[in-house]
Coordinates of C-alpha atoms and ligand atoms in Angstrom, one line a residue:
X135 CA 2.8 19.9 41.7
X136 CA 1.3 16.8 42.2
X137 CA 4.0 14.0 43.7
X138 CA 1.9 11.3 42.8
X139 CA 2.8 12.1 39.2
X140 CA 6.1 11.3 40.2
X141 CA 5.7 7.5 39.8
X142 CA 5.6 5.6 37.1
X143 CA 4.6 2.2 38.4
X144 CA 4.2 0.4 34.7
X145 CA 7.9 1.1 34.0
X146 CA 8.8 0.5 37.4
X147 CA 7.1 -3.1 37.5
X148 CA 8.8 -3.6 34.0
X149 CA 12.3 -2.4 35.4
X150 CA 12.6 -4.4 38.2
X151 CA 11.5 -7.3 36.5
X152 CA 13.8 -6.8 33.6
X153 CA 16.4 -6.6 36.2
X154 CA 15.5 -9.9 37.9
X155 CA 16.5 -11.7 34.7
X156 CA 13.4 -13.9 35.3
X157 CA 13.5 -17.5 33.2
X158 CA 11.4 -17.0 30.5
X159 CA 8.9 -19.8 29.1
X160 CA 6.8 -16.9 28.2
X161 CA 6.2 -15.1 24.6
X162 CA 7.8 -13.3 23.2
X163 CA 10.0 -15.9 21.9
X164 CA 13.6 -14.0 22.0
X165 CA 13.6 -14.9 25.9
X166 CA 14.9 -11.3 26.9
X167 CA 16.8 -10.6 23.6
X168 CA 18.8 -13.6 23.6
X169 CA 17.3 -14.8 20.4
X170 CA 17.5 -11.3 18.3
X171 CA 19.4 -11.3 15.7
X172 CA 23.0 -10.1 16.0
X173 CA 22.9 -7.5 13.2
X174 CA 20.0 -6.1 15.4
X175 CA 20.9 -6.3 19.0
X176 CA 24.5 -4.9 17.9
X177 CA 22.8 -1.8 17.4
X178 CA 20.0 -1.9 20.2
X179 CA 22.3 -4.0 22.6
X180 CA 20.4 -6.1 24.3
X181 CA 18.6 -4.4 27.6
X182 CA 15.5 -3.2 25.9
X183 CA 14.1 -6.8 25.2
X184 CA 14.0 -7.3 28.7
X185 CA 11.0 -5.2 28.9
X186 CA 9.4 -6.6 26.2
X187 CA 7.6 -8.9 27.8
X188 CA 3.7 -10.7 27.7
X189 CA 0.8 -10.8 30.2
X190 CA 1.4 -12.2 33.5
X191 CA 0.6 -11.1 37.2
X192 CA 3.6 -9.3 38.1
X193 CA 3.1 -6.7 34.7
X194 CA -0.7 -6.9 34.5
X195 CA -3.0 -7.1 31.2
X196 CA -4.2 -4.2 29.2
X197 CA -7.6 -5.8 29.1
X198 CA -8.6 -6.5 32.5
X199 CA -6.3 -4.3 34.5
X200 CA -5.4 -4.5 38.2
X201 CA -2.1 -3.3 38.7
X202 CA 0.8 -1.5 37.8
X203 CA -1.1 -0.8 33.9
X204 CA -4.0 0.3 36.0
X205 CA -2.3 2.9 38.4
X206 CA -0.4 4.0 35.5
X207 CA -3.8 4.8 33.2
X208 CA -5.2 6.3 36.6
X209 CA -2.2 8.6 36.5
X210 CA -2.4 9.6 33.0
X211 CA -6.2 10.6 33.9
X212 CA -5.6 12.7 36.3
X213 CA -2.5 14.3 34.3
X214 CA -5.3 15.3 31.7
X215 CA -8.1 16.0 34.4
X216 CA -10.1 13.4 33.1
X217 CA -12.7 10.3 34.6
X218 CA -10.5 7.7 32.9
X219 CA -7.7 7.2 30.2
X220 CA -7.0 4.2 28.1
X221 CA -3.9 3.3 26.6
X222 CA -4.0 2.3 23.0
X223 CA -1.4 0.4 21.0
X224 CA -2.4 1.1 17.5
X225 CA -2.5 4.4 17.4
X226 CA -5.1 6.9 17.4
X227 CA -6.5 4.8 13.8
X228 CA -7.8 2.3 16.5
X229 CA -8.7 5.1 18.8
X230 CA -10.8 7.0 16.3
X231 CA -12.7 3.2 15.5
X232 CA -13.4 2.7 19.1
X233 CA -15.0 6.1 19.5
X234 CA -17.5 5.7 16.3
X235 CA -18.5 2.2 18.2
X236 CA -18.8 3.7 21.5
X237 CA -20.9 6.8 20.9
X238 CA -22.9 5.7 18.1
X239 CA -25.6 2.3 17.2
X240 CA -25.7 1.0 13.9
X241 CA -28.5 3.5 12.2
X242 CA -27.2 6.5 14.1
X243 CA -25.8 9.2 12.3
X244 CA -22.8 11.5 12.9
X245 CA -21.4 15.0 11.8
X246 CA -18.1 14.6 10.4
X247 CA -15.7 16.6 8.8
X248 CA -15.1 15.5 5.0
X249 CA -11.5 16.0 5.7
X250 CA -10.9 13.2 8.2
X251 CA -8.0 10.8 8.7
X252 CA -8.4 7.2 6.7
X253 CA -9.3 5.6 9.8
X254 CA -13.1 7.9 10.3
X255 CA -13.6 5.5 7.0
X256 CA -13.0 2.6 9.1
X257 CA -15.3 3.7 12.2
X258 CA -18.1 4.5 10.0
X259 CA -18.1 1.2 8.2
X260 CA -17.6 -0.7 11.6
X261 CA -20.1 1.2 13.7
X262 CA -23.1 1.3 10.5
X263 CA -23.6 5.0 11.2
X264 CA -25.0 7.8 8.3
X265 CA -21.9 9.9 8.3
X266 CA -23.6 13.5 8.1
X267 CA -20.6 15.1 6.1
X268 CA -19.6 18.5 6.2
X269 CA -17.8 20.7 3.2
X270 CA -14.1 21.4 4.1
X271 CA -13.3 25.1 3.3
X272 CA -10.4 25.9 1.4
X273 CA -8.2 28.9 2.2
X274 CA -6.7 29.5 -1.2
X275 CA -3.5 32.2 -0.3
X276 CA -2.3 29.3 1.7
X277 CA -3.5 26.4 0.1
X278 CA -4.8 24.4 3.0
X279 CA -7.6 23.2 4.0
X280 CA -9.3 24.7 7.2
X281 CA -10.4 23.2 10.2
X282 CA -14.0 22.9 10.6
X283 CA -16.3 25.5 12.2
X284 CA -18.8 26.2 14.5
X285 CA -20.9 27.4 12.4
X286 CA -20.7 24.7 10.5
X287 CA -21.3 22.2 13.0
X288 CA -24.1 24.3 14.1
X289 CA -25.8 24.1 10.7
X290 CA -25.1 20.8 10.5
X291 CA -26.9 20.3 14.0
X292 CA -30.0 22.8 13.2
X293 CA -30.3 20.7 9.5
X294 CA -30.2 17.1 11.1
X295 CA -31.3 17.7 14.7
X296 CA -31.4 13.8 15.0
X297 CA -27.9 13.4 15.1
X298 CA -26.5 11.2 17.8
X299 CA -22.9 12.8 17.8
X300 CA -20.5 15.4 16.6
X301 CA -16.9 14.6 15.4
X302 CA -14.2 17.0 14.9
X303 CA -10.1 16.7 14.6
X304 CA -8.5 19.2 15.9
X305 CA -5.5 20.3 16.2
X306 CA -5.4 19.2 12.0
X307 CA -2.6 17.9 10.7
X308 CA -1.6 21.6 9.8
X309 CA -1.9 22.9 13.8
X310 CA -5.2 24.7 13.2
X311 CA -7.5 24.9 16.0
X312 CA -11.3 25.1 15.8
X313 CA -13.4 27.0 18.5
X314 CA -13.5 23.7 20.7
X315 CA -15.2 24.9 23.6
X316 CA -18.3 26.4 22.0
X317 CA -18.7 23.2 20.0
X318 CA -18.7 21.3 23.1
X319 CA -21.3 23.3 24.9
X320 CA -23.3 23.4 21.9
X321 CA -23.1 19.4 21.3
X322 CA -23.5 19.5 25.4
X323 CA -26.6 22.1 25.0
X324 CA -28.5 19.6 22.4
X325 CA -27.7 16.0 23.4
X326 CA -24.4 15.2 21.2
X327 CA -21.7 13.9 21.9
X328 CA -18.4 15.2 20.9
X329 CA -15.6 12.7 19.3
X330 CA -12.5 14.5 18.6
X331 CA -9.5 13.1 17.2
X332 CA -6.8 15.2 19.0
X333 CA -3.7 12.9 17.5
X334 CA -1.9 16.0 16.8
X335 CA -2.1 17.7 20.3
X336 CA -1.3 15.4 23.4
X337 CA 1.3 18.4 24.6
X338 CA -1.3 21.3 24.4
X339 CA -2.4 20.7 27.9
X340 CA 0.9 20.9 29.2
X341 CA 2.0 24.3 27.8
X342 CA 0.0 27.8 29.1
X343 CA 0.7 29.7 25.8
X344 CA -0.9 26.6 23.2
X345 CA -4.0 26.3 22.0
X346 CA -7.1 25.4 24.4
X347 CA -6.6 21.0 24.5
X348 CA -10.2 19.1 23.6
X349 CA -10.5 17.5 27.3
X350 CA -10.3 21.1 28.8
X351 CA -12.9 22.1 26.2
X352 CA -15.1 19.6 27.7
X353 CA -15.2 17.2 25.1
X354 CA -16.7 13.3 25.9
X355 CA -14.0 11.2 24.1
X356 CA -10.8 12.6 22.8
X357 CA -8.2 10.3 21.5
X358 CA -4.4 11.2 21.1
X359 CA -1.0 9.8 20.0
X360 CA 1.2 10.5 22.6
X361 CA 4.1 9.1 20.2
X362 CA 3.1 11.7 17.7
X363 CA 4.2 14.9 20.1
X364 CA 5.2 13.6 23.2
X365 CA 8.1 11.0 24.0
X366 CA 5.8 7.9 23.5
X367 CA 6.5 5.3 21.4
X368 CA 5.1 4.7 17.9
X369 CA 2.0 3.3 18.8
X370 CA 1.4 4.7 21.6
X371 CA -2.1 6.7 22.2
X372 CA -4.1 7.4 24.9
X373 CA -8.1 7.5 24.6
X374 CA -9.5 9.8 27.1
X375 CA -13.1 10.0 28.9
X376 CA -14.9 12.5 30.1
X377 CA -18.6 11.6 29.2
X378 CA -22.4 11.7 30.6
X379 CA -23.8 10.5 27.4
X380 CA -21.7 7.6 26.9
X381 CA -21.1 4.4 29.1
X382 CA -17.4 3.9 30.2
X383 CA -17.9 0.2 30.4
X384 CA -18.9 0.0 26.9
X385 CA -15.8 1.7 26.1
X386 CA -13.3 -0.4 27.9
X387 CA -15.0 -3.4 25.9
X388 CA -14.8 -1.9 22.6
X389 CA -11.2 -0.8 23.3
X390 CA -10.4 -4.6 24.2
X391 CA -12.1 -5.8 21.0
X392 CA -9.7 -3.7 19.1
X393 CA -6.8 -4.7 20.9
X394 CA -4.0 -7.5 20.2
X395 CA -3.6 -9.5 23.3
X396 CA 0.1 -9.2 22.9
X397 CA 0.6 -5.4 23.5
X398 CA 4.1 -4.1 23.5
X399 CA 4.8 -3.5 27.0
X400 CA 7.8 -1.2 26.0
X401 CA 5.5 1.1 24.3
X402 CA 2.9 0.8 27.4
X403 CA 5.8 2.0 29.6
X404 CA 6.9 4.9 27.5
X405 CA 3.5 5.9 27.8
X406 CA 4.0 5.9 31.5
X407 CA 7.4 8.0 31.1
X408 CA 6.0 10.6 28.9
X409 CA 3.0 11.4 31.2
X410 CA 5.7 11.8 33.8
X411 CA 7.8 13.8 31.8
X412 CA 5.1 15.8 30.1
X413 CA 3.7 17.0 33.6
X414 CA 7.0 18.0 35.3
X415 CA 8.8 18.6 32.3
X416 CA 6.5 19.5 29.8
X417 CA 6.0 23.5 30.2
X418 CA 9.9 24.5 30.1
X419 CA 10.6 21.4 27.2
X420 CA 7.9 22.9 25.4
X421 CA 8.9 26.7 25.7
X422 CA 12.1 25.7 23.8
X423 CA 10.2 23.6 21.0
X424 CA 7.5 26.7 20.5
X425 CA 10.6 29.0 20.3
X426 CA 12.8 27.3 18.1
X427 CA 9.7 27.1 15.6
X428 CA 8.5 30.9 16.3
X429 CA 12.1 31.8 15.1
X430 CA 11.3 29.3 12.1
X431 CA 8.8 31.1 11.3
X432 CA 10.3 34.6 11.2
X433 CA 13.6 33.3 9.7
X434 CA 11.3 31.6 6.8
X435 CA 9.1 34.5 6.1
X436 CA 11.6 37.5 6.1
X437 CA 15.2 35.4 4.5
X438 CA 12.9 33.0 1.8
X439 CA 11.4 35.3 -0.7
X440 CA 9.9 32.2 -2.4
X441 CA 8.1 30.7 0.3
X442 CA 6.1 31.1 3.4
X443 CA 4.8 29.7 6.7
X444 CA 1.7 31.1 8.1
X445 CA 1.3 32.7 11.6
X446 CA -0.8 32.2 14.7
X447 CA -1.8 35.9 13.7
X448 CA -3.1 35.4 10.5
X449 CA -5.1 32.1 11.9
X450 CA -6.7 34.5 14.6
X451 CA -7.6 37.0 11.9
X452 CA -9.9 34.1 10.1
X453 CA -11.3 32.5 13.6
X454 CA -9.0 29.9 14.3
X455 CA -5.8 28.9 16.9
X456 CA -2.6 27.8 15.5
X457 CA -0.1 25.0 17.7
X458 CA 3.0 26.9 16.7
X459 CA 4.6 24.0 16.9
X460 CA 3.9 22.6 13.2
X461 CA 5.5 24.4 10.2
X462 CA 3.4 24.4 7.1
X463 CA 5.9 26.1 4.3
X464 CA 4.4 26.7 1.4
X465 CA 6.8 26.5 -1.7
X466 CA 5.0 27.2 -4.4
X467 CA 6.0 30.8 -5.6
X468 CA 9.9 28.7 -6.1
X469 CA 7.6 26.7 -9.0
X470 CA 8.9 23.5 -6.9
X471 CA 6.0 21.6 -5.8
X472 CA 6.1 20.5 -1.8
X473 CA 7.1 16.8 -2.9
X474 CA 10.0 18.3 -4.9
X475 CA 11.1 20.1 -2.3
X476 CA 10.7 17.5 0.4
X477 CA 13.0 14.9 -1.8
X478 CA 15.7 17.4 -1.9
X479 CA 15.6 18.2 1.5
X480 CA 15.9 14.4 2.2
X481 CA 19.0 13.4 -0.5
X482 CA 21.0 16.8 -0.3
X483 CA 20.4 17.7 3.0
X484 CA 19.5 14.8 5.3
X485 CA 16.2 16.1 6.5
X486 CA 12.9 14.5 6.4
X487 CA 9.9 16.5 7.1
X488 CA 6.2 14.4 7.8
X489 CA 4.7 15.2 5.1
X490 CA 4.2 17.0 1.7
X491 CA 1.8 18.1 -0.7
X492 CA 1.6 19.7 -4.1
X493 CA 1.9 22.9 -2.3
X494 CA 3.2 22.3 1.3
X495 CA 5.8 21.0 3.8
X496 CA 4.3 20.4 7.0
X497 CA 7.6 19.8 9.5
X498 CA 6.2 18.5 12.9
X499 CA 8.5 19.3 15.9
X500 CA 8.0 17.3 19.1
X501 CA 9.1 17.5 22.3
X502 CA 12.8 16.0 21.6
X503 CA 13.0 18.8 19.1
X504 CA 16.4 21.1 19.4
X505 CA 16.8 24.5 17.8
X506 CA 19.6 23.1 16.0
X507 CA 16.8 21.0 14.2
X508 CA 15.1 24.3 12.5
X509 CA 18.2 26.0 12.0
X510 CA 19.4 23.1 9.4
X511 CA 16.2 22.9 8.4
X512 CA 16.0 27.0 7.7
X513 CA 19.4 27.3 6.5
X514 CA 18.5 24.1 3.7
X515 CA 15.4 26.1 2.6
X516 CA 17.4 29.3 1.8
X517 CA 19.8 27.1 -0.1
X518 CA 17.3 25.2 -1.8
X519 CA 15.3 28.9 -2.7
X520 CA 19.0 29.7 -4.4
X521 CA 19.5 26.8 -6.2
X522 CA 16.6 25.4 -7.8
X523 CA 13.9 27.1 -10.2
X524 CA 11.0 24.5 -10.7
X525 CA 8.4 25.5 -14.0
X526 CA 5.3 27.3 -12.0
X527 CA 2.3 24.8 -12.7
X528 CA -0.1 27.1 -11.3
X529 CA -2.1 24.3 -9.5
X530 CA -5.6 25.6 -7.7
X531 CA -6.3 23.8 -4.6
X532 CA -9.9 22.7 -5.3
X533 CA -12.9 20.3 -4.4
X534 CA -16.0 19.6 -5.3
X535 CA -19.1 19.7 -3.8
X536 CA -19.0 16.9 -1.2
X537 CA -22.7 18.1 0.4
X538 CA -24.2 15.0 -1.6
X539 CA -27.1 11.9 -1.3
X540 CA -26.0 9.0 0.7
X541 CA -28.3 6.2 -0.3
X542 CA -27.0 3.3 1.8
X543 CA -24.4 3.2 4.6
X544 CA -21.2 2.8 4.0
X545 CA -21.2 -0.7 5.8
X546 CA -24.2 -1.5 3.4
X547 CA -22.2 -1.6 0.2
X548 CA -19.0 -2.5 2.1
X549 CA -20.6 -5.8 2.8
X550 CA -22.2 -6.1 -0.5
X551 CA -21.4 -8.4 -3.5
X552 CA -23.4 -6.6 -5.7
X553 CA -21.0 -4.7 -6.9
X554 CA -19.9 -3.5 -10.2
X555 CA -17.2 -1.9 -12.6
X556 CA -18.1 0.5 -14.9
X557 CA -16.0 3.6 -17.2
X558 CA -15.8 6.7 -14.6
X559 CA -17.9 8.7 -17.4
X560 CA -20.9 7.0 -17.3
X561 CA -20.9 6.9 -13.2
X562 CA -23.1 10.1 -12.6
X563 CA -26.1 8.6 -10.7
X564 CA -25.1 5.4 -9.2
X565 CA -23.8 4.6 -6.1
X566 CA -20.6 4.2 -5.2
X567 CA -18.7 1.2 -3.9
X568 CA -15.6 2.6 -3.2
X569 CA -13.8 5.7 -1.5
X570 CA -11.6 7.8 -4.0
X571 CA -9.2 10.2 -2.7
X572 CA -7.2 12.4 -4.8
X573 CA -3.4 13.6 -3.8
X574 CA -3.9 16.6 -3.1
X575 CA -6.6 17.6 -1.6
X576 CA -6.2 14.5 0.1
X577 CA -10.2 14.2 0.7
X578 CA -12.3 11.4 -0.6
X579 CA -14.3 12.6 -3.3
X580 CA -16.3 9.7 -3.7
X581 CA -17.2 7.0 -0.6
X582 CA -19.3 4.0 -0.5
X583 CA -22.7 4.5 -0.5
X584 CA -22.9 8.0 -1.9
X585 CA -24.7 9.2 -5.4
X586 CA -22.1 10.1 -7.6
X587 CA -22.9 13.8 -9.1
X588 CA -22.0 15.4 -12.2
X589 CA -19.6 17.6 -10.6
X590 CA -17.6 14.7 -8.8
X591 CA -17.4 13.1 -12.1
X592 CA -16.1 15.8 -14.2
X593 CA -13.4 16.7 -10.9
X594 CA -12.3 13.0 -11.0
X595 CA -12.1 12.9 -14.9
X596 CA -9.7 16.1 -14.7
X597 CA -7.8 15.0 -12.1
X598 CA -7.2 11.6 -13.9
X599 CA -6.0 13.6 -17.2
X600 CA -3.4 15.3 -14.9
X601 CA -2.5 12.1 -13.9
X602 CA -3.3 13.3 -10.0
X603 CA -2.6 10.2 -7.8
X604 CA -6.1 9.0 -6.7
X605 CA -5.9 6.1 -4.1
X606 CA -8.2 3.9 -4.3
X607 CA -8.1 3.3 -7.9
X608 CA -7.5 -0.1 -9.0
X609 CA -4.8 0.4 -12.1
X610 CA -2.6 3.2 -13.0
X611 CA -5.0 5.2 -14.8
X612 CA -8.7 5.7 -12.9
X613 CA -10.8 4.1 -15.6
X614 CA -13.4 2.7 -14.1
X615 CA -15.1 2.8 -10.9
X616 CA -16.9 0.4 -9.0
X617 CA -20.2 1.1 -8.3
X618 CA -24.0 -0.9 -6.0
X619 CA -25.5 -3.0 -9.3
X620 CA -28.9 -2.1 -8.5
Ligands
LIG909 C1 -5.5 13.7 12.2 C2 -5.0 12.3 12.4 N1 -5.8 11.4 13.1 C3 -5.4 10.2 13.3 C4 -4.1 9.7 12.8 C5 -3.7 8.3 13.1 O1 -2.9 8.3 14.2 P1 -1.9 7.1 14.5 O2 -0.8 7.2 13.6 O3 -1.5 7.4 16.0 O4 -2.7 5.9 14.4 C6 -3.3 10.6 12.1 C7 -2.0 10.2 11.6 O5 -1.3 10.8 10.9 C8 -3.7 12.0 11.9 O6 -3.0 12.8 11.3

């Protein structure tokens, strides 16, 4: 193992300056906690404020790095094998954003997966790309949405050869993995370059049995939240490069436009921990999380009649890789949709899973996970199967067909104050000036800039007479839509 992965100089620098109890006439203005509030600090006590601290020489500055933020990045790169790595503190939403503007030039377009995090929405508006976007499948036994394909990407590619880059997410937010590696050689073979929005998998590197991670793959930006999995901080993501196509310097500017000026250097230095950690720690902390949730899995599928987690088997039959660590359970044979399910578990039980659906929980372990985590959360589910009979609703996963006419960018109409409302009825033809997503799928069905078909239409209608949550819509019925005037 590598010793120099044994330092971590950020949190060192912060440490010992911490220690030093330095007078502060710097920001933040707490002056090493002793302005927090009481109420707070009573529960923090009052060391961790001491390394909350601003730009100066001794701690260096996240946007023209020369010291301890610089060895630490440097160390993170080589922890992931990679040219450079850039720590983020907004997440992977301001990761994904810097990507779009790195790869791509306003005009430019880019092959996208329909089923996208909110902040792809954001990119392609900043950057003024075409977003090229390609149908999610739906696997209906397990009402999910799949990840996208290489086939698909490869259609995509053959169909609009002028493409200037390829962006996939992967792990999703269920742990499904896509065939990474022949997507990056194929994006490598024609001239593309390949975004991927790995939020969901900084720990597969670190872990022989997981899933293949994107920078192994060979893809040229990958960005990840390191507080999603690892030990980071919320916040905290790292934006990895690994790129002939695209300029590193151009990068590192975009990454500074996007970046407060005030970073929390407490989450900067957990990201320096959790690289540590994750390289000399990772493998063994990991074999426990994977375990735990592999008996999850068993316990869930053979004790719960009424509900079900899918395996890494049954994602290899269909072409795909599964992180075991995330636990999608469906519960809709108990007639209880996943929302239900997930407010039960959260008053009667104290346990909050991420996220639910109409059909799903999707419970994301990490690498603080304990084994006493899944039991609770198994021995909950078999009470909850027991206890509660919900009315079966028979809901069908479903979308339309997404494959449609963009007539302007989405930056076009963003910008534009031609704008107007009219009844969602009589919307089939014009453009759209707004993104609509329905709960589920959780896909926009309508973005800016794109013809509105009759099938959309009629799938927004229904969904609004079932009262579906759309976001987007302006009211608590979705009436009208906005749409360009021209
Ligand atoms: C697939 C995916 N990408 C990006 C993000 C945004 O990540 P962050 O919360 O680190 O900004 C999320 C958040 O849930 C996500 O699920």
């Amino acid at each position: 193992m590598n010793k120099q992965q044994l330092k971590t100089p950020l949190f060192d620098t912060l440490l010992n300056h911490a220690k030093r109890n330095v007078v502060s006439f710097h920001t933040p203005g707490h002056k090493n906690g002793r302005g927090i509030d009481k109420k707070l600090k009573d529960f923090t006590g009052q060391n961790i404020y001491g390394l909350d601290v601003t730009v100066f020489d001794e701690v260096d500055s996240l946007h023209d790095p020369i010291g301890p933020i610089k060895k630490a990045q440097e160390l993170m790169a080589k922890a992931y094998g990679v040219e450079h790595s850039l720590f983020l503190v907004n997440g992977t939403s301001v990761g994904n954003i810097a990507m779009f503007l790195s790869a791509c030039d306003p005009g430019d377009s880019i092959i996208i997966s329909r089923s996208s995090h909110k902040s792809i929405m954001a990119g392609v508006i900043l950057a003024g790309v075409w977003p090229i976007w390609i149908q999610p499948k739906i696997e209906q036994n397990l009402d999910i949405i799949f990840n996208t394909t290489y086939e698909q990407i490869k259609n995509a590619l053959d169909t609009y050869p002028e493409s200037r880059a390829v962006f996939v997410t992967c792990p999703t937010y269920n742990g499904v993995v896509t065939e990474l590696k022949k997507i990056a050689d194929l994006c490598h073979r024609r001239g593309k370059v390949l975004l991927v929005d790995e939020a969901h998998g900084p720990h597969l590197k670190f872990h022989k049995d997981l899933p293949m991670s994107a920078v192994d793959a060979g893809a040229d930006l990958v960005v990840q939240s390191t507080h999603k999995i690892l030990s980071a901080l919320s916040q905290g993501s790292v934006l990895h490069f690994n790129s002939k196509l695209v300029d590193i310097n151009r990068v590192k500017k975009i990454v500074s436009m996007l970046q407060t000026t005030s970073p929390s250097y407490f989450t900067l230095a957990s990201l320096d921990v959790a690289r540590k950690q994750a390289v000399f720690q990772g493998s063994a902390m990991l074999s426990k999380v994977m375990g735990a949730a592999e008996w999850a899995r068993k316990e869930i599928n053979h004790s719960i009649t009424n509900m079900k987690c899918f395996t890494r088997a049954e994602m290899n039959t269909v072409g795909f890789d599964l992180d075991v660590t995330k636990l999608t359970i469906n519960v809709t044979k108990t007639g209880l949709s996943g929302y239900e399910v997930d407010a039960i578990l959260s008053k009667e039980y104290n346990i909050q899973v991420d996220c639910s659906d109409t059909f799903n929980l999707i419970a994301i372990m990490g690498i603080g996970s304990d084994k006493s985590d899944v039991v609770a959360l198994v021995n909950a589910l078999k009470d909850i199967s027991k206890k509660y009979k919900g009315n079966q609703k028979n809901w069908i996963l479903k979308i339309p067909s997404l494959s449609t006419e963009m007539v302007m960018t989405p930056r076009e109409v963003f910008l534009s104050h031609d704008i107007k409302k009219i009844p969602l009825n009589k919307a089939v033809g014009h453009v759209s000036a707004q993104t609509l997503t329905p709960y589920p799928p959780g896909i926009p069905v309508v973005i800016p800039g794109e013809r509105i078909t009759q099938e959309i239409c009629n799938y927004l209608l229904d969904m609004a007479a079932k009262g579906i949550r759309i976001s987007g819509q302006e009211g608590d019925k979705l009436k009208m839509v906005k749409v360009f005037a021209n």
